[in-house]
Tab-separated table of C-alpha atoms in Angstrom:
chain	number	residue	atom	x	y	z
U	1	MET	CA	-49.810	-46.173	10.395
U	2	THR	CA	-51.018	-45.670	6.632
U	3	GLY	CA	-48.672	-42.703	6.491
U	4	LYS	CA	-45.262	-44.278	8.071
U	5	PRO	CA	-44.198	-45.921	5.509
U	6	ASN	CA	-44.877	-43.233	2.765
U	7	SER	CA	-43.171	-40.787	4.796
U	8	VAL	CA	-40.287	-42.657	5.537
U	9	ALA	CA	-40.133	-43.812	2.178
U	10	ALA	CA	-39.567	-39.864	1.472
U	11	PHE	CA	-37.272	-39.476	3.771
U	12	LEU	CA	-34.956	-42.220	2.526
U	13	ALA	CA	-35.347	-40.333	-0.818
U	14	ALA	CA	-34.609	-37.474	0.264
U	15	SER	CA	-31.556	-38.384	1.519
U	16	LEU	CA	-30.824	-40.314	-1.130
U	17	LEU	CA	-30.651	-37.383	-2.874
U	18	SER	CA	-28.974	-35.263	-0.689
U	19	LEU	CA	-25.983	-37.429	-0.991
U	20	CYS	CA	-26.086	-37.855	-4.738
U	21	ALA	CA	-25.986	-33.386	-4.630
U	22	HIS	CA	-22.999	-33.276	-2.139
U	23	GLY	CA	-21.098	-36.397	-4.615
U	24	ALA	CA	-22.138	-34.009	-7.688
U	25	GLU	CA	-20.771	-30.880	-6.052
U	26	ALA	CA	-17.127	-32.999	-4.730
U	27	ALA	CA	-16.759	-34.563	-8.382
U	28	GLU	CA	-17.402	-30.577	-9.470
U	29	ALA	CA	-15.074	-29.116	-7.240
U	30	ASP	CA	-12.022	-32.191	-8.362
U	31	ASP	CA	-12.856	-31.493	-11.805
U	32	ALA	CA	-11.964	-27.381	-11.001
U	33	ALA	CA	-9.350	-28.792	-8.984
U	34	ALA	CA	-7.507	-29.736	-11.990
U	35	ALA	CA	-8.017	-27.904	-14.631
U	36	MET	CA	-6.351	-25.047	-11.922
U	37	SER	CA	-3.481	-27.065	-11.597
U	38	ALA	CA	-3.597	-27.899	-15.101
U	39	ARG	CA	-3.804	-24.135	-16.164
U	40	VAL	CA	-0.854	-23.531	-13.879
U	41	ASP	CA	1.423	-26.088	-15.828
U	42	GLU	CA	0.029	-24.309	-19.135
U	43	LEU	CA	0.604	-20.363	-17.754
U	44	VAL	CA	4.569	-21.767	-16.071
U	45	GLN	CA	5.517	-23.864	-19.586
U	46	ALA	CA	4.156	-20.783	-21.504
U	47	ARG	CA	6.898	-18.567	-19.796
U	48	TRP	CA	9.454	-21.445	-20.178
U	49	GLU	CA	8.965	-21.835	-23.922
U	50	ALA	CA	8.772	-17.793	-24.067
U	51	GLU	CA	12.328	-17.205	-22.609
U	52	GLY	CA	13.618	-20.573	-24.234
U	53	GLY	CA	14.034	-22.338	-21.066
U	54	ALA	CA	13.395	-26.111	-20.258
U	55	PRO	CA	12.507	-27.749	-17.043
U	56	SER	CA	14.313	-30.409	-15.012
U	57	ALA	CA	12.728	-33.647	-15.109
U	58	ARG	CA	10.132	-35.163	-13.014
U	59	SER	CA	10.994	-35.892	-9.459
U	60	SER	CA	11.722	-39.024	-8.243
U	61	ASP	CA	9.277	-41.135	-6.112
U	62	ALA	CA	11.449	-40.910	-2.938
U	63	GLU	CA	12.209	-37.513	-3.546
U	64	PHE	CA	8.391	-36.069	-4.170
U	65	HIS	CA	7.695	-37.676	-1.239
U	66	ARG	CA	9.954	-36.264	1.013
U	67	ARG	CA	9.319	-33.056	0.157
U	68	ALA	CA	5.268	-33.559	0.104
U	69	TYR	CA	6.067	-34.102	3.665
U	70	LEU	CA	7.792	-31.437	4.843
U	71	ASP	CA	6.008	-28.978	2.993
U	72	LEU	CA	2.617	-30.120	3.872
U	73	CYS	CA	3.656	-31.434	7.120
U	74	GLY	CA	7.168	-29.940	8.482
U	75	LEU	CA	8.078	-33.500	8.710
U	76	ILE	CA	10.366	-35.712	7.392
U	77	PRO	CA	7.972	-39.719	6.642
U	78	THR	CA	9.277	-42.327	8.488
U	79	VAL	CA	11.223	-45.159	6.990
U	80	ALA	CA	8.321	-47.441	6.904
U	81	GLU	CA	6.146	-44.400	5.264
U	82	SER	CA	8.790	-44.140	2.432
U	83	ARG	CA	8.761	-48.171	1.585
U	84	ASP	CA	4.843	-48.207	1.112
U	85	PHE	CA	4.882	-44.980	-1.228
U	86	LEU	CA	7.965	-46.208	-2.890
U	87	ALA	CA	6.253	-50.226	-3.182
U	88	ASP	CA	3.196	-48.416	-4.445
U	89	GLU	CA	2.059	-49.089	-8.007
U	90	SER	CA	-0.803	-47.073	-8.397
U	91	PRO	CA	-0.442	-44.373	-11.340
U	92	ASP	CA	-2.846	-41.900	-9.163
U	93	LYS	CA	-0.476	-42.353	-5.648
U	94	ARG	CA	0.991	-38.881	-5.659
U	95	ALA	CA	-2.150	-37.329	-5.826
U	96	GLN	CA	-3.437	-40.238	-3.083
U	97	LEU	CA	-0.471	-38.858	-0.577
U	98	ILE	CA	-1.357	-35.091	-0.949
U	99	ASP	CA	-5.138	-35.949	0.121
U	100	SER	CA	-3.845	-38.044	2.925
U	101	LEU	CA	-1.272	-35.455	4.339
U	102	LEU	CA	-3.546	-32.317	4.328
U	103	ALA	CA	-6.443	-34.438	5.664
U	104	GLY	CA	-3.726	-35.737	8.994
U	105	PRO	CA	-3.394	-33.846	12.382
U	106	ASN	CA	0.428	-32.661	10.873
U	107	TYR	CA	-1.011	-30.589	8.693
U	108	PRO	CA	-2.867	-28.113	11.133
U	109	THR	CA	0.172	-28.041	13.547
U	110	HIS	CA	2.675	-27.470	10.108
U	111	LEU	CA	0.624	-24.521	9.544
U	112	ALA	CA	-0.136	-22.609	12.560
U	113	GLY	CA	3.775	-22.798	14.019
U	114	ILE	CA	4.067	-20.907	9.896
U	115	TRP	CA	1.285	-18.129	10.580
U	116	ARG	CA	2.439	-18.082	14.772
U	117	ARG	CA	5.614	-17.030	13.491
U	118	MET	CA	4.413	-14.583	11.019
U	119	LEU	CA	2.029	-13.187	13.832
U	120	LEU	CA	4.059	-12.919	16.758
U	121	PRO	CA	7.877	-12.827	17.739
U	122	ASP	CA	9.280	-15.978	19.165
U	123	GLU	CA	9.962	-14.789	22.173
U	124	MET	CA	7.202	-12.463	24.466
U	125	PRO	CA	7.117	-11.160	27.789
U	126	GLY	CA	4.269	-13.561	28.712
U	127	GLY	CA	6.265	-16.334	27.815
U	128	ALA	CA	6.125	-19.717	25.826
U	129	GLY	CA	2.436	-21.004	27.517
U	130	GLU	CA	0.925	-17.985	25.893
U	131	LEU	CA	2.196	-18.290	22.464
U	132	ALA	CA	1.320	-22.118	23.062
U	133	GLY	CA	-2.193	-21.104	23.098
U	134	PHE	CA	-2.379	-18.668	20.324
U	135	GLN	CA	-0.754	-21.592	18.318
U	136	ALA	CA	-3.338	-23.851	19.716
U	137	TRP	CA	-5.782	-21.424	18.341
U	138	LEU	CA	-4.276	-21.030	14.783
U	139	ARG	CA	-4.524	-25.066	14.718
U	140	ASP	CA	-7.962	-25.434	15.260
U	141	GLN	CA	-8.811	-22.762	12.310
U	142	PHE	CA	-6.474	-24.372	10.137
U	143	LEU	CA	-8.252	-28.207	11.468
U	144	GLU	CA	-11.617	-27.212	10.779
U	145	ASN	CA	-10.483	-25.876	7.206
U	146	HIS	CA	-12.344	-22.795	8.307
U	147	ARG	CA	-12.227	-19.734	5.352
U	148	TYR	CA	-8.907	-17.989	5.540
U	149	ASP	CA	-11.195	-14.543	5.116
U	150	ASN	CA	-13.135	-15.485	8.168
U	151	ILE	CA	-10.016	-16.543	10.230
U	152	VAL	CA	-8.691	-12.629	9.283
U	153	ALA	CA	-11.660	-11.739	10.186
U	154	ASP	CA	-12.238	-13.165	13.822
U	155	LEU	CA	-8.685	-12.089	14.632
U	156	LEU	CA	-9.105	-8.620	13.880
U	157	VAL	CA	-12.345	-8.455	15.683
U	158	THR	CA	-11.304	-10.791	18.879
U	159	ARG	CA	-11.721	-8.816	22.209
U	160	GLY	CA	-10.886	-9.839	25.892
U	161	SER	CA	-8.204	-11.376	27.500
U	162	ALA	CA	-4.987	-12.593	25.974
U	163	SER	CA	-5.344	-16.039	27.844
U	164	GLY	CA	-6.119	-20.006	26.766
U	165	MET	CA	-7.097	-20.783	23.543
U	166	ARG	CA	-7.541	-16.771	21.909
U	167	PRO	CA	-6.277	-14.501	19.142
U	168	THR	CA	-6.042	-11.758	21.177
U	169	LEU	CA	-2.393	-12.313	22.256
U	170	PHE	CA	-1.802	-10.497	18.945
U	171	TYR	CA	-3.164	-7.298	20.106
U	172	THR	CA	-1.397	-7.206	23.565
U	173	ALA	CA	1.791	-8.387	22.226
U	174	ALA	CA	1.548	-4.886	20.102
U	175	ALA	CA	1.259	-3.104	23.199
U	176	LEU	CA	-2.484	-2.453	21.247
U	177	LYS	CA	-0.365	0.519	19.444
U	178	PRO	CA	-2.183	1.342	16.352
U	179	GLU	CA	0.854	1.697	14.507
U	180	ALA	CA	2.287	-1.535	15.570
U	181	LEU	CA	-1.143	-3.286	14.708
U	182	ALA	CA	-1.129	-1.031	11.056
U	183	THR	CA	2.512	-2.736	10.076
U	184	THR	CA	1.971	-6.056	11.324
U	185	THR	CA	-1.779	-6.570	9.822
U	186	SER	CA	-0.829	-4.881	6.111
U	187	ARG	CA	2.295	-7.168	5.556
U	188	VAL	CA	1.052	-10.687	7.088
U	189	PHE	CA	-2.724	-10.189	5.797
U	190	LEU	CA	-2.411	-7.403	2.293
U	191	GLY	CA	1.567	-8.018	1.759
U	192	VAL	CA	2.205	-4.265	1.593
U	193	GLN	CA	5.350	-2.729	3.588
U	194	ILE	CA	3.435	0.621	4.549
U	195	GLY	CA	5.841	0.776	8.128
U	196	CYS	CA	8.223	2.645	6.392
U	197	ALA	CA	5.313	5.420	5.475
U	198	GLN	CA	5.268	5.751	9.293
U	199	CYS	CA	6.928	8.142	9.733
U	200	HIS	CA	7.082	10.245	6.161
U	201	ASP	CA	5.880	8.882	2.517
U	202	HIS	CA	7.631	5.853	1.570
U	203	PRO	CA	10.919	6.318	-0.045
U	204	PHE	CA	10.012	3.786	-3.425
U	205	ASP	CA	6.227	3.020	-3.190
U	206	ASP	CA	3.307	5.066	-3.748
U	207	TRP	CA	1.804	4.551	0.012
U	208	SER	CA	2.202	8.215	1.856
U	209	GLN	CA	2.406	8.606	5.631
U	210	ARG	CA	-1.451	9.479	5.304
U	211	ASP	CA	-1.895	6.051	4.071
U	212	PHE	CA	-0.193	4.991	7.227
U	213	TRP	CA	-2.179	6.783	9.613
U	214	GLY	CA	-5.343	6.130	7.855
U	215	TYR	CA	-5.107	2.529	7.906
U	216	ALA	CA	-3.748	2.786	11.388
U	217	ALA	CA	-6.561	4.451	12.768
U	218	PHE	CA	-8.941	1.331	12.743
U	219	PHE	CA	-6.596	0.634	15.532
U	220	ALA	CA	-6.923	3.772	17.478
U	221	ARG	CA	-10.350	3.030	19.115
U	222	LEU	CA	-8.444	0.391	21.866
U	223	SER	CA	-8.250	1.136	25.493
U	224	ARG	CA	-5.048	1.726	25.888
U	225	PRO	CA	-3.488	0.182	29.313
U	226	GLU	CA	-1.343	1.458	31.690
U	227	GLU	CA	2.490	1.742	30.930
U	228	ASP	CA	3.153	-0.563	33.411
U	229	ALA	CA	0.885	-3.404	32.444
U	230	ALA	CA	1.566	-6.626	32.189
U	231	MET	CA	0.908	-8.294	28.817
U	232	THR	CA	-1.097	-10.971	29.175
U	233	MET	CA	-3.117	-8.764	32.012
U	234	MET	CA	-4.012	-6.458	29.435
U	235	GLU	CA	-7.703	-6.093	27.594
U	236	VAL	CA	-9.008	-5.675	24.019
U	237	VAL	CA	-11.522	-3.272	24.521
U	238	ASP	CA	-13.195	-1.077	21.817
U	239	LEU	CA	-14.462	2.093	22.853
U	240	GLY	CA	-16.878	4.905	21.358
U	241	ASN	CA	-13.814	7.447	20.691
U	242	GLY	CA	-9.920	7.856	19.622
U	243	GLU	CA	-7.996	8.898	17.222
U	244	VAL	CA	-4.697	9.220	15.855
U	245	THR	CA	-2.459	12.159	14.476
U	246	LEU	CA	-0.081	12.999	12.102
U	247	PRO	CA	3.272	12.605	14.125
U	248	GLU	CA	4.632	16.014	15.391
U	249	SER	CA	1.114	17.808	14.526
U	250	ASP	CA	-2.359	17.816	16.021
U	251	GLU	CA	-3.796	17.115	12.828
U	252	ILE	CA	-6.672	14.007	12.832
U	253	VAL	CA	-6.280	11.449	10.453
U	254	PRO	CA	-9.729	9.440	9.746
U	255	PRO	CA	-9.834	6.047	9.065
U	256	LYS	CA	-8.957	5.437	5.225
U	257	TYR	CA	-8.802	1.681	3.668
U	258	LEU	CA	-5.222	0.582	1.759
U	259	GLY	CA	-5.820	1.534	-2.055
U	260	THR	CA	-9.109	3.464	-1.835
U	261	ALA	CA	-8.612	7.309	-2.895
U	262	SER	CA	-11.326	8.324	0.181
U	263	ASP	CA	-11.629	8.414	4.196
U	264	ALA	CA	-13.792	5.312	5.150
U	265	ALA	CA	-17.321	6.749	6.984
U	266	ASP	CA	-17.924	5.565	10.386
U	267	ARG	CA	-20.563	3.044	9.180
U	268	ASP	CA	-20.075	1.007	12.524
U	269	ASP	CA	-19.366	1.989	15.972
U	270	ASN	CA	-16.120	-0.682	16.043
U	271	ARG	CA	-13.700	0.462	13.614
U	272	ARG	CA	-11.862	-2.863	13.879
U	273	ARG	CA	-15.232	-4.605	12.481
U	274	GLN	CA	-15.234	-2.243	9.973
U	275	LEU	CA	-11.861	-3.419	8.748
U	276	ALA	CA	-12.317	-6.815	8.958
U	277	ILE	CA	-15.721	-6.457	6.228
U	278	TRP	CA	-13.468	-4.583	4.183
U	279	MET	CA	-10.821	-7.401	4.396
U	280	ALA	CA	-12.983	-9.919	2.704
U	281	SER	CA	-14.846	-7.956	0.630
U	282	ARG	CA	-14.378	-7.638	-3.786
U	283	ASP	CA	-13.391	-3.647	-3.039
U	284	ASN	CA	-9.889	-4.958	-1.261
U	285	PRO	CA	-7.600	-6.089	-4.153
U	286	PHE	CA	-5.194	-7.197	-1.667
U	287	LEU	CA	-6.048	-10.007	0.947
U	288	ALA	CA	-6.528	-12.969	-1.980
U	289	ARG	CA	-3.091	-11.988	-3.823
U	290	ALA	CA	-1.493	-12.020	-0.550
U	291	ALA	CA	-2.244	-15.265	0.576
U	292	VAL	CA	-2.323	-17.130	-2.660
U	293	ASN	CA	1.815	-15.551	-3.204
U	294	ARG	CA	2.453	-16.867	0.464
U	295	VAL	CA	1.451	-20.538	-0.336
U	296	TRP	CA	3.137	-20.094	-3.333
U	297	GLY	CA	6.267	-18.780	-2.154
U	298	GLN	CA	5.882	-22.066	0.823
U	299	LEU	CA	5.443	-24.797	-1.662
U	300	PHE	CA	8.260	-23.410	-4.721
U	301	GLY	CA	10.933	-21.620	-2.114
U	302	ARG	CA	9.873	-18.100	-3.891
U	303	GLY	CA	6.846	-15.952	-4.305
U	304	LEU	CA	5.102	-14.791	-7.826
U	305	VAL	CA	6.044	-11.393	-5.412
U	306	GLU	CA	9.488	-11.938	-3.523
U	307	PRO	CA	9.649	-10.944	-0.941
U	308	VAL	CA	6.095	-12.200	-0.174
U	309	ASP	CA	4.807	-9.531	1.791
U	310	ASP	CA	6.497	-6.356	-0.858
U	311	PHE	CA	3.478	-6.132	-2.879
U	312	GLY	CA	4.205	-2.716	-5.154
U	313	PRO	CA	4.616	-1.336	-8.218
U	314	HIS	CA	8.267	-1.336	-7.275
U	315	ASN	CA	8.063	-5.238	-6.923
U	316	PRO	CA	5.760	-6.541	-9.826
U	317	PRO	CA	5.286	-10.538	-10.253
U	318	SER	CA	7.052	-12.723	-12.354
U	319	HIS	CA	4.040	-14.352	-13.816
U	320	PRO	CA	1.315	-11.316	-13.226
U	321	GLN	CA	-1.589	-13.602	-15.243
U	322	LEU	CA	-0.647	-16.761	-13.276
U	323	LEU	CA	-1.032	-14.351	-9.859
U	324	ASP	CA	-4.345	-12.851	-10.775
U	325	GLU	CA	-6.001	-16.596	-11.983
U	326	LEU	CA	-5.180	-18.404	-8.834
U	327	SER	CA	-6.105	-15.431	-6.673
U	328	GLU	CA	-9.601	-15.768	-8.166
U	329	TYR	CA	-9.802	-19.788	-7.756
U	330	PHE	CA	-8.931	-18.917	-4.436
U	331	VAL	CA	-12.047	-16.626	-3.763
U	332	ARG	CA	-14.075	-18.874	-6.090
U	333	SER	CA	-13.430	-21.924	-3.949
U	334	GLY	CA	-14.342	-19.520	-0.565
U	335	PHE	CA	-11.037	-18.775	0.056
U	336	ASP	CA	-10.089	-22.273	1.140
U	337	LEU	CA	-6.627	-22.651	2.215
U	338	ARG	CA	-6.379	-26.322	1.917
U	339	GLU	CA	-7.871	-26.768	-1.829
U	340	MET	CA	-5.069	-23.969	-2.633
U	341	TYR	CA	-2.270	-26.182	-1.319
U	342	ARG	CA	-3.847	-29.325	-2.930
U	343	VAL	CA	-4.069	-27.763	-5.877
U	344	LEU	CA	-0.446	-26.617	-6.055
U	345	ALA	CA	1.054	-29.799	-4.989
U	346	ASN	CA	-0.789	-31.604	-7.804
U	347	THR	CA	1.090	-29.548	-10.672
U	348	GLU	CA	3.868	-31.046	-12.250
U	349	THR	CA	5.374	-27.700	-12.024
U	350	TYR	CA	5.744	-28.669	-8.148
U	351	GLN	CA	6.675	-31.954	-8.858
U	352	LEU	CA	9.593	-31.708	-10.957
U	353	SER	CA	13.382	-32.232	-9.526
U	354	SER	CA	15.233	-29.932	-8.118
U	355	ARG	CA	18.265	-31.422	-9.389
U	356	VAL	CA	20.158	-30.028	-12.973
U	357	ALA	CA	21.514	-32.483	-15.037
U	358	ALA	CA	25.463	-31.579	-15.024
U	359	ASP	CA	25.529	-31.501	-18.317
U	360	GLU	CA	22.730	-29.185	-19.001
U	361	GLU	CA	23.029	-26.015	-20.871
U	362	GLU	CA	19.947	-24.005	-21.002
U	363	THR	CA	20.019	-20.901	-18.644
U	364	PRO	CA	17.780	-21.743	-15.828
U	365	VAL	CA	14.368	-20.159	-15.870
U	366	GLU	CA	12.568	-18.234	-12.867
U	367	LEU	CA	9.314	-19.943	-12.191
């Protein structure tokens, strides 16, 4: 019996230390987020000053309240919610609103709808039920705030049928065709348009036909269905062999990561898993930048690269340093999408009014 009080005391002490450590980590994360929000404002302000422009005034509480609901939840606030917010005199009520909306159930639902439309067409042979299952899977990812790189990896390596709440519908919707999968994944996850290089070298970007088919080769070992197989009956299964060839030739194109000079060695018997590992690696210069640009485009109406899925030398970012620093922060945060929305929504830049004074003579400056 003499040892029990000491054991209890030790347990309580350890628990207290853990809580303190967690609190310190949370406070450090909050400080980092606030610093990044301020840095965004600093870089945008510097651009305005360099170009002789001037921003609009700060948005009214009513304008900001409606904007935050639409951007973060896809809904307009109720009359009661609007009245409560306008009556609130707390100096940090905007930050509190952002945190509340991002923690609520409508944020993951809204985000799932946005990403489902990027990944799948609105109308498919499988019907609304299959689309709803895929969207429910996406919602779960955003509800649990899973790392963005892990969400991408899970979708890339998924296996099995397209039934239920599974990401495999993404593959069966493309009939498991390497060229279709290469076009969509590069556009959505990497922000590059390599589809134009499927039949010939890209007309105004650096992508070659070999780049396209080298990337498509990562999807070449999926079991292809019979021509008349129903989409919902398809199975996503990896085979031990399978290659792609250059169109109108018998030349096999080995797998190759985009933006690299040499072919990718087959270090894994599953090429899709090999691609998923590269997606989240520091050797991939595209994933974080494309994700950050999409969030910026959603909140500000225009990406730092616009169109948001057309990165390349022909289409440089409007604010290169801002895109670089936001992408680095996104990686440091653990690919935390919710945190990126929080950082950007808390900037003074986001909270400016969309209205321009009638007598304003300054030339509008692009954000």
